[in-house]
PDB file of C-alpha atoms in Angstrom:
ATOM      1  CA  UNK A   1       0.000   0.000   0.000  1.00  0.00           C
ATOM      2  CA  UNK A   2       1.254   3.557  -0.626  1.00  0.00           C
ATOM      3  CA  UNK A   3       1.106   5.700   2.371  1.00  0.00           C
ATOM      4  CA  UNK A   4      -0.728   9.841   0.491  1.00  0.00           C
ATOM      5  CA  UNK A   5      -1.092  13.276   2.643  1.00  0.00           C
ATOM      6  CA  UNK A   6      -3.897  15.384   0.486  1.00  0.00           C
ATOM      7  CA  UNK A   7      -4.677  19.024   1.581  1.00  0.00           C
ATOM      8  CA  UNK A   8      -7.446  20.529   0.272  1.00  0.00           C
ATOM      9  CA  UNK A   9      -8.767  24.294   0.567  1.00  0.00           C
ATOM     10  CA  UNK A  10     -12.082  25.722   0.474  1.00  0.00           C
ATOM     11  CA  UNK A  11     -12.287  27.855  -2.256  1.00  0.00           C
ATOM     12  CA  UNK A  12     -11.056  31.177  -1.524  1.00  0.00           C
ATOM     13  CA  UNK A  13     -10.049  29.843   1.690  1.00  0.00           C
ATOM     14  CA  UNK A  14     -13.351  30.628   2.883  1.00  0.00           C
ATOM     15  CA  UNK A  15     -13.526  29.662   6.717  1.00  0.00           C
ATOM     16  CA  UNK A  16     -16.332  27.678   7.124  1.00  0.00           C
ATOM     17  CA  UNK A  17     -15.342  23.995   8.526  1.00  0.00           C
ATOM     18  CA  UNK A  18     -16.560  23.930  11.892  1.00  0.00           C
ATOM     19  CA  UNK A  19     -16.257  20.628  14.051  1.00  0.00           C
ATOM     20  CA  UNK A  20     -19.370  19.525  12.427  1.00  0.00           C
ATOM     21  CA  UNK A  21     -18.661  20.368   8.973  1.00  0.00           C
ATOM     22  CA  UNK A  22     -15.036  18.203   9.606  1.00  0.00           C
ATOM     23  CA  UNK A  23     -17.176  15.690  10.744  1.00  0.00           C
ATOM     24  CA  UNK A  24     -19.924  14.900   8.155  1.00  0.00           C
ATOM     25  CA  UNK A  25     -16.506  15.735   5.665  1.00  0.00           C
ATOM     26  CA  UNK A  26     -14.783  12.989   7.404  1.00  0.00           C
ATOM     27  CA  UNK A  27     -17.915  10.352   6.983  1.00  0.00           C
ATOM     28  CA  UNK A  28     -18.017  10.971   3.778  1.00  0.00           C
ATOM     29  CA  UNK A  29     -14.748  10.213   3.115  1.00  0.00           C
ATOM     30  CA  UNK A  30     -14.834   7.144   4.940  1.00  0.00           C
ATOM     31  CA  UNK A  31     -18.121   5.946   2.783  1.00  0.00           C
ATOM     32  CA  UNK A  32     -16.796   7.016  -0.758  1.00  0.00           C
ATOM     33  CA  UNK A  33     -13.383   5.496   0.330  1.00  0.00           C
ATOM     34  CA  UNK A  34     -13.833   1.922   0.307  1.00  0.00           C
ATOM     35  CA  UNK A  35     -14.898   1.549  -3.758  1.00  0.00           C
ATOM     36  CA  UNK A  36     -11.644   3.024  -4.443  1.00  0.00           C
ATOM     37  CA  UNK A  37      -9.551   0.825  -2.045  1.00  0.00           C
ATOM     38  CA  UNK A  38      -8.532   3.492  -0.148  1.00  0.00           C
ATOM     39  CA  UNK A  39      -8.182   3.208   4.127  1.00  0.00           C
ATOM     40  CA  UNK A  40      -8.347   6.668   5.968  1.00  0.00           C
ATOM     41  CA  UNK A  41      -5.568   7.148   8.385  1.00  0.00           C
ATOM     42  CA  UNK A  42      -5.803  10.225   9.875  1.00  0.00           C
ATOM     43  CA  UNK A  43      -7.949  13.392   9.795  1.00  0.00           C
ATOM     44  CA  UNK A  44      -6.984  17.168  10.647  1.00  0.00           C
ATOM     45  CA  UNK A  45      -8.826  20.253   9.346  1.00  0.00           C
ATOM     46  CA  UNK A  46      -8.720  23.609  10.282  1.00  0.00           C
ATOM     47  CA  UNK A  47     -11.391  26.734   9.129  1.00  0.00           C
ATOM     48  CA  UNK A  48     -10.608  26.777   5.556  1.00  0.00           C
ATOM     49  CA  UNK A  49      -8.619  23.172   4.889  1.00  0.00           C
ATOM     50  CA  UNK A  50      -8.407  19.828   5.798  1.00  0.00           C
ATOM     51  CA  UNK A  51      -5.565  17.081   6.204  1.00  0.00           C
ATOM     52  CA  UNK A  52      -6.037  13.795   5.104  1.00  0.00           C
ATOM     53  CA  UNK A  53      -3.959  10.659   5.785  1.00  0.00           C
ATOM     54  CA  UNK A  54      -4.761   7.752   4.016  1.00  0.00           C
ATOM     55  CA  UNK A  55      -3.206   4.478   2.454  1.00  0.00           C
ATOM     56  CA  UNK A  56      -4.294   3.607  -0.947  1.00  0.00           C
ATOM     57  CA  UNK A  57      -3.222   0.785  -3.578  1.00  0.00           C
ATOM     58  CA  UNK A  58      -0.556   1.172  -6.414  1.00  0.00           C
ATOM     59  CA  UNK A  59      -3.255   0.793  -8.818  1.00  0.00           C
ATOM     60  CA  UNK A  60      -6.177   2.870  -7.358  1.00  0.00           C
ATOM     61  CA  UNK A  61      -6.992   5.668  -9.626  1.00  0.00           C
ATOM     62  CA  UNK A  62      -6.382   8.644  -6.611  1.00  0.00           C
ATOM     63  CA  UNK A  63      -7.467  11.633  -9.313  1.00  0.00           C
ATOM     64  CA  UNK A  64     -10.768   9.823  -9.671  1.00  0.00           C
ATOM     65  CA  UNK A  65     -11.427   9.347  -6.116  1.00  0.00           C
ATOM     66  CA  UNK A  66     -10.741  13.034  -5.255  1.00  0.00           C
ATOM     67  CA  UNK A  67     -12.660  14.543  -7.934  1.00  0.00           C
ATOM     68  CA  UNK A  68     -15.533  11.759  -6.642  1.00  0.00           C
ATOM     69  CA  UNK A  69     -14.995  12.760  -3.056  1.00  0.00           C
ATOM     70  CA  UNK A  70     -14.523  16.549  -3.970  1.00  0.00           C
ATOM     71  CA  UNK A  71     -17.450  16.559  -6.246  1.00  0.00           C
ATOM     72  CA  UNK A  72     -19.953  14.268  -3.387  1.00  0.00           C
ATOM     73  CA  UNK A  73     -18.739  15.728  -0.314  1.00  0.00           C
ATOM     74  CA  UNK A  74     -19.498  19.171  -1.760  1.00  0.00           C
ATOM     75  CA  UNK A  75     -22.808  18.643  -2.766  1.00  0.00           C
ATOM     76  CA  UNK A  76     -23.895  17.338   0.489  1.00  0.00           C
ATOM     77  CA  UNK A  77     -22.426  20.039   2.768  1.00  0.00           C
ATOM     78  CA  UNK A  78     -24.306  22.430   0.683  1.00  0.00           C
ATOM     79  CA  UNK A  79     -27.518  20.695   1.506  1.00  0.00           C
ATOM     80  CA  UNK A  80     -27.358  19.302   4.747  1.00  0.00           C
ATOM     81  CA  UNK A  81     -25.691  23.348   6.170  1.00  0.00           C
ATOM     82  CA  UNK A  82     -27.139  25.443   4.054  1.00  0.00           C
ATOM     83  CA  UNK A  83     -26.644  28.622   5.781  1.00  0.00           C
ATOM     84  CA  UNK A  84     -22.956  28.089   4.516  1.00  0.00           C
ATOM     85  CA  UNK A  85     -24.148  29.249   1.087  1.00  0.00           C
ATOM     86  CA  UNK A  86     -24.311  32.915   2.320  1.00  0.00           C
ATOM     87  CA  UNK A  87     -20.190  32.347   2.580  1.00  0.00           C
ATOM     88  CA  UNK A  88     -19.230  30.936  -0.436  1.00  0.00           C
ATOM     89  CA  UNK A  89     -18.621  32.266  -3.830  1.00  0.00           C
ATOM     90  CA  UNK A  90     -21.049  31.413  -6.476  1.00  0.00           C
ATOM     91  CA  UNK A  91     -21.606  27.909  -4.675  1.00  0.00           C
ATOM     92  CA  UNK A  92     -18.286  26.615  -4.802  1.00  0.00           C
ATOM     93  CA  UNK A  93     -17.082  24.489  -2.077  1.00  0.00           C
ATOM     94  CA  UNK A  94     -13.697  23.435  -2.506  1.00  0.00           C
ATOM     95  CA  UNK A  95     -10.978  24.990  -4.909  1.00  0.00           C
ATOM     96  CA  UNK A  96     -10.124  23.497  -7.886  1.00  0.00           C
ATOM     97  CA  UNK A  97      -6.457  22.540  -6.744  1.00  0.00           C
ATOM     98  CA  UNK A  98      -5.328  20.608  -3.935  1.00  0.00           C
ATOM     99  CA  UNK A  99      -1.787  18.716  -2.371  1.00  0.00           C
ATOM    100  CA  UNK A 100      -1.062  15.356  -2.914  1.00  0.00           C
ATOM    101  CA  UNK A 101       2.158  14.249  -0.896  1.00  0.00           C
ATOM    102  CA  UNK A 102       3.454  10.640  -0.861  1.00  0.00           C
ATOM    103  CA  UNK A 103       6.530  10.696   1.544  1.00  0.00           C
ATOM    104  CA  UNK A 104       9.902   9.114   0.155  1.00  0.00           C
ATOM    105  CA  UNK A 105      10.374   5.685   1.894  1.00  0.00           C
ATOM    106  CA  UNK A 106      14.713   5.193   3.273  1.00  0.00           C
ATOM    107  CA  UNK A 107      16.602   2.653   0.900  1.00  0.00           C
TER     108      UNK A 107
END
């Protein structure tokens, strides 16, 4: 398994991830996760971003299952907080960019 840190921003770094919001973030992450063989190991967000830890394999297609998770996770925080609308630009939850890290394993 490879070992990936992703960072992702709210658009504009809005600051708008609350405990809650990190929350219902994080269970979404751990339901969309599995179809991609992906294992969450650690969760960290502040206002604006979040840190993800998670183990994936060689083969698992990690653009597809960010733009999936990206593309789900926004949709739903919209609807299920919608008095987060009011702070976002033109709807938009998270920007279009993120990190992807994979450390470099000692030889």
């Amino acid at each position: 398994m490879l070992h990936y840190h992703l960072i992702m921003c709210i658009k504009y770094r809005t600051k708008v991830i609350d405990d809650s919001v990190s929350s219902r973030l994080n269970e979404i992450f751990l339901k969309i996760a599995p179809t991609y063989n992906i294992t969450l190991e650690e969760w960290k967000h502040d206002v604006d971003h979040v840190h993800i830890l998670f183990r994936g394999q060689p083969n698992t297609a990690i653009n597809k299952f960010i733009n999936a998770y990206k593309s789900a996770s926004s949709r739903i925080i919209k609807k299920e907080f919608p008095e987060m609308r009011k702070s976002l630009w033109k709807e938009m939850f998270w920007s279009q960019s993120f990190c992807l890290l994979t450390p470099v394993m000692p030889q």
